[in-house]
Amino acid sequence: EAGVVQSPRYKIIEKKQPVAFWCNPISGHNTLYWYLQNLGQGPELLIRYENEEAVDDSQLPKDRFSAERLKGVDSTLKIQPAELGDSAVYLCASSLRQGSADTQYFGPGTRLTVL
Amino acid sequence: AQSVTQPDIHITVSEGASLELRCNYSYGATPYLFWYVQSPGQGLQLLLKYFSGDTLVQGIKGFEAEFKRSQSSFNLRKPSVHWSDAAEYFCAVGDDKIIFGKGTRLHILP
């Protein structure tokens, strides 16, 4: 069974440029998560989807970040414009159902560097 | 407020030695508790989780953890570490939303 797929693995951009990350969850997983992981920190939830509905986006900086999960399968996270402080690893995870009872499976992440 | 504390940023042990990684949490009720491992360039992998029942939880790769309600702790243990165990370990707590600690980086001496 294929795991969570993320692309690109690495991205280097200049500040004020836009950037997008893509995630394909494990087949059949209804819940999808985007996390931000700063250097030396644990992951922090940005947004959680249940199928195509964003059920928790309270930690998503909506002035510059946006996300979508069309058709309830793969998802895209966008930053526009990027700032220096956005340099981090962006992790995608998926689970069969919502709630901590279900194991979250993580992708390898996208490492973003903003110059 | 919910929080997770991993007091050790780095731990170094010799290969074959025992290991204990500490985790303390603050939560309003009995939470779900997790330990994840992250190898360089890899995503997080679940080692084990506790929901209820037996307070000693067995996980993958020979790891176990013990939930101690009186100490608000969920320490991770392994009787004999292997060089391949070198990684970053995250304790996490939550129910509907998971909160991660800052992680403990494990170094293994040959």
Coordinates of C-alpha atoms in Angstrom, one line a residue:
Chain A
E1 CA 0.0 0.0 0.0
A2 CA 1.4 3.4 -1.0
G3 CA 1.9 5.9 1.8
V4 CA 1.2 9.6 1.9
V5 CA 2.8 11.2 -1.1
Q6 CA 4.0 14.8 -1.0
S7 CA 5.6 17.0 -3.6
P8 CA 7.9 18.7 -4.1
R9 CA 10.3 17.4 -1.4
Y10 CA 12.3 20.6 -1.4
K11 CA 11.5 24.1 -2.6
I12 CA 13.6 27.3 -2.5
I13 CA 11.9 30.6 -3.3
E14 CA 12.5 34.2 -2.8
K15 CA 10.3 36.1 -0.4
K16 CA 7.1 37.5 -1.7
Q17 CA 6.8 34.7 -4.3
P18 CA 3.9 32.2 -4.2
V19 CA 4.5 28.5 -3.5
A20 CA 2.2 25.5 -3.5
F21 CA 2.6 22.1 -1.9
W22 CA 0.7 19.0 -3.0
C23 CA -0.4 16.0 -1.0
N24 CA -2.0 12.7 -2.0
P25 CA -3.2 10.7 1.1
I26 CA -3.5 7.0 1.5
S27 CA -6.3 5.6 -0.6
G28 CA -9.6 5.5 1.3
H29 CA -8.5 7.9 4.1
N30 CA -11.2 10.5 4.6
T31 CA -9.3 12.8 6.9
L32 CA -6.3 14.8 5.8
Y33 CA -4.1 17.1 7.8
W34 CA -1.5 19.8 7.0
Y35 CA 1.1 20.4 9.7
L36 CA 3.9 23.0 10.0
Q37 CA 7.1 21.9 11.6
N38 CA 9.7 24.5 12.4
L39 CA 13.3 23.6 13.1
G40 CA 13.6 22.0 16.5
Q41 CA 9.9 21.9 17.1
G42 CA 7.1 19.4 16.9
P43 CA 4.5 19.5 14.2
E44 CA 1.7 22.1 14.6
L45 CA -1.7 21.6 12.9
L46 CA -2.6 24.1 10.2
I47 CA -5.8 22.6 8.8
R48 CA -7.8 19.4 9.0
Y49 CA -10.1 18.1 6.3
E50 CA -12.9 15.6 6.6
N51 CA -13.5 14.6 3.1
E52 CA -13.6 17.9 1.2
E53 CA -14.7 20.0 4.2
A54 CA -12.2 21.9 6.3
V55 CA -13.3 21.1 9.8
D56 CA -10.5 22.9 11.7
D57 CA -8.6 25.7 10.1
S58 CA -8.3 27.8 13.2
Q59 CA -4.4 27.8 13.1
L60 CA -4.1 28.6 9.4
P61 CA -2.9 32.2 8.7
K62 CA -5.6 33.0 6.3
D63 CA -4.1 36.3 5.1
R64 CA -1.4 34.4 3.2
F65 CA -2.2 30.7 3.5
S66 CA -4.9 28.8 1.7
A67 CA -5.7 25.2 1.2
E68 CA -8.1 23.1 -0.8
R69 CA -9.1 19.5 -1.1
L70 CA -11.2 19.1 -4.2
K71 CA -13.1 15.9 -4.5
G72 CA -12.0 14.9 -1.0
V73 CA -8.8 13.2 -2.2
D74 CA -5.6 15.1 -2.8
S75 CA -4.9 18.5 -1.3
T76 CA -2.9 21.6 -2.1
L77 CA -1.6 24.1 0.4
K78 CA -0.6 27.5 -0.9
I79 CA 1.3 30.4 0.5
Q80 CA 1.1 33.8 -1.2
P81 CA 3.2 35.8 -0.7
A82 CA 5.8 33.8 1.2
E83 CA 7.8 35.4 4.0
L84 CA 11.2 34.6 5.5
G85 CA 9.5 33.1 8.5
D86 CA 7.6 30.6 6.4
S87 CA 10.8 28.5 6.0
A88 CA 9.9 25.2 7.6
V89 CA 8.8 21.7 6.8
Y90 CA 5.2 21.2 5.7
L91 CA 3.9 17.8 6.6
C92 CA 0.7 16.1 5.3
A93 CA -0.9 13.3 7.1
S94 CA -4.0 11.2 6.6
S95 CA -6.2 8.9 8.6
L96 CA -9.2 6.7 7.9
R97 CA -11.5 8.8 10.1
Q98 CA -11.5 12.0 12.2
G99 CA -10.3 11.8 15.8
S100 CA -7.2 10.7 17.6
A101 CA -8.5 7.1 17.9
D102 CA -7.3 6.7 14.3
T103 CA -3.7 6.5 13.5
Q104 CA -2.3 9.4 11.4
Y105 CA 0.1 8.4 8.7
F106 CA 2.6 11.1 7.7
G107 CA 4.2 11.9 4.4
P108 CA 7.9 12.8 4.2
G109 CA 7.2 16.5 4.1
T110 CA 8.1 19.5 1.9
R111 CA 11.1 21.5 3.1
L112 CA 10.5 25.2 2.2
T113 CA 13.4 27.7 2.2
V114 CA 12.4 31.3 1.7
L115 CA 15.4 33.6 0.8
Chain B
A1 CA -4.2 24.6 28.5
Q2 CA -3.1 21.4 26.9
S3 CA 0.6 20.9 26.6
V4 CA 3.3 18.3 26.2
T5 CA 6.8 18.6 27.7
Q6 CA 9.8 16.6 26.6
P7 CA 12.5 17.8 29.0
D8 CA 15.4 16.4 27.2
I9 CA 16.4 18.0 23.9
H10 CA 19.2 15.5 23.2
I11 CA 20.0 12.1 24.7
T12 CA 23.0 10.0 23.9
V13 CA 23.2 6.3 24.8
S14 CA 25.6 3.5 23.8
E15 CA 24.4 0.8 21.5
G16 CA 22.9 -2.0 23.5
A17 CA 22.1 0.2 26.5
S18 CA 18.6 0.8 27.8
L19 CA 16.7 3.9 26.9
E20 CA 14.1 6.0 28.6
L21 CA 12.7 9.2 27.0
R22 CA 10.6 11.4 29.3
C23 CA 7.3 13.0 28.5
N24 CA 4.9 15.0 30.7
Y25 CA 1.6 16.3 29.7
S26 CA -1.0 18.7 30.9
Y27 CA -4.6 17.9 30.0
G28 CA -8.1 18.3 31.3
A29 CA -9.0 14.6 31.3
T30 CA -7.4 11.4 30.5
P31 CA -6.0 12.0 27.0
Y32 CA -5.0 9.9 24.2
L33 CA -1.2 9.6 24.3
F34 CA 1.2 8.9 21.5
W35 CA 4.9 8.4 20.7
Y36 CA 6.1 9.1 17.2
V37 CA 9.6 8.7 15.6
Q38 CA 11.0 10.8 12.8
S39 CA 14.2 9.7 11.0
P40 CA 16.1 12.3 8.9
G41 CA 14.2 13.3 5.8
Q42 CA 11.3 11.1 6.8
G43 CA 7.8 11.6 8.0
L44 CA 6.6 10.7 11.5
Q45 CA 5.9 7.1 12.2
L46 CA 3.7 6.0 15.1
L47 CA 5.5 3.9 17.6
L48 CA 2.6 3.3 20.0
K49 CA -0.5 4.9 21.5
Y50 CA -2.5 4.7 24.7
F51 CA -6.2 5.2 25.0
S52 CA -7.3 3.2 28.0
G53 CA -6.8 -0.1 29.8
D54 CA -3.4 -1.5 30.6
T55 CA -1.0 1.4 31.4
L56 CA 2.0 -0.4 29.9
V57 CA 1.7 -0.2 26.1
Q58 CA 3.8 -2.2 23.6
G59 CA 4.8 -0.7 20.3
I60 CA 6.7 -1.4 17.2
K61 CA 10.5 -1.8 17.0
G62 CA 10.7 -3.1 20.6
F63 CA 9.5 0.1 22.3
E64 CA 7.1 0.3 25.2
A65 CA 5.6 3.2 27.2
E66 CA 4.0 3.5 30.6
F67 CA 1.2 5.8 31.4
K68 CA 1.3 7.1 35.0
R69 CA -1.7 9.3 35.8
S70 CA -0.4 10.4 39.1
Q71 CA 2.7 11.8 37.5
S72 CA 1.1 13.0 34.2
S73 CA 3.8 11.1 32.4
F74 CA 4.1 8.8 29.5
N75 CA 7.7 7.8 29.2
L76 CA 9.1 5.7 26.4
R77 CA 11.5 2.8 27.0
K78 CA 13.5 0.3 25.1
P79 CA 15.7 -2.3 26.9
S80 CA 18.5 -2.4 24.3
V81 CA 18.9 0.3 21.6
H82 CA 20.3 -0.3 18.1
W83 CA 22.2 2.2 16.0
S84 CA 19.1 2.4 13.7
D85 CA 17.1 3.9 16.6
A86 CA 19.0 7.2 16.2
A87 CA 16.2 9.6 15.3
E88 CA 13.9 12.3 16.8
Y89 CA 11.2 11.2 19.1
F90 CA 8.0 13.1 19.7
C91 CA 5.5 12.6 22.4
A92 CA 1.9 13.8 21.6
V93 CA -1.4 14.2 23.5
G94 CA -4.9 14.9 22.4
D95 CA -8.3 13.7 21.5
D96 CA -9.8 15.6 18.6
K97 CA -6.6 17.4 17.9
I98 CA -3.1 16.2 18.6
I99 CA -0.5 18.4 20.3
F100 CA 3.1 17.4 19.8
G101 CA 6.1 18.0 22.1
K102 CA 9.2 19.6 20.9
G103 CA 11.0 16.3 20.5
T104 CA 14.0 14.5 21.9
R105 CA 16.9 13.7 19.5
L106 CA 18.4 10.4 20.3
H107 CA 22.1 9.8 19.5
I108 CA 23.6 6.3 19.6
L109 CA 27.3 5.7 20.4
P110 CA 28.9 2.7 18.7

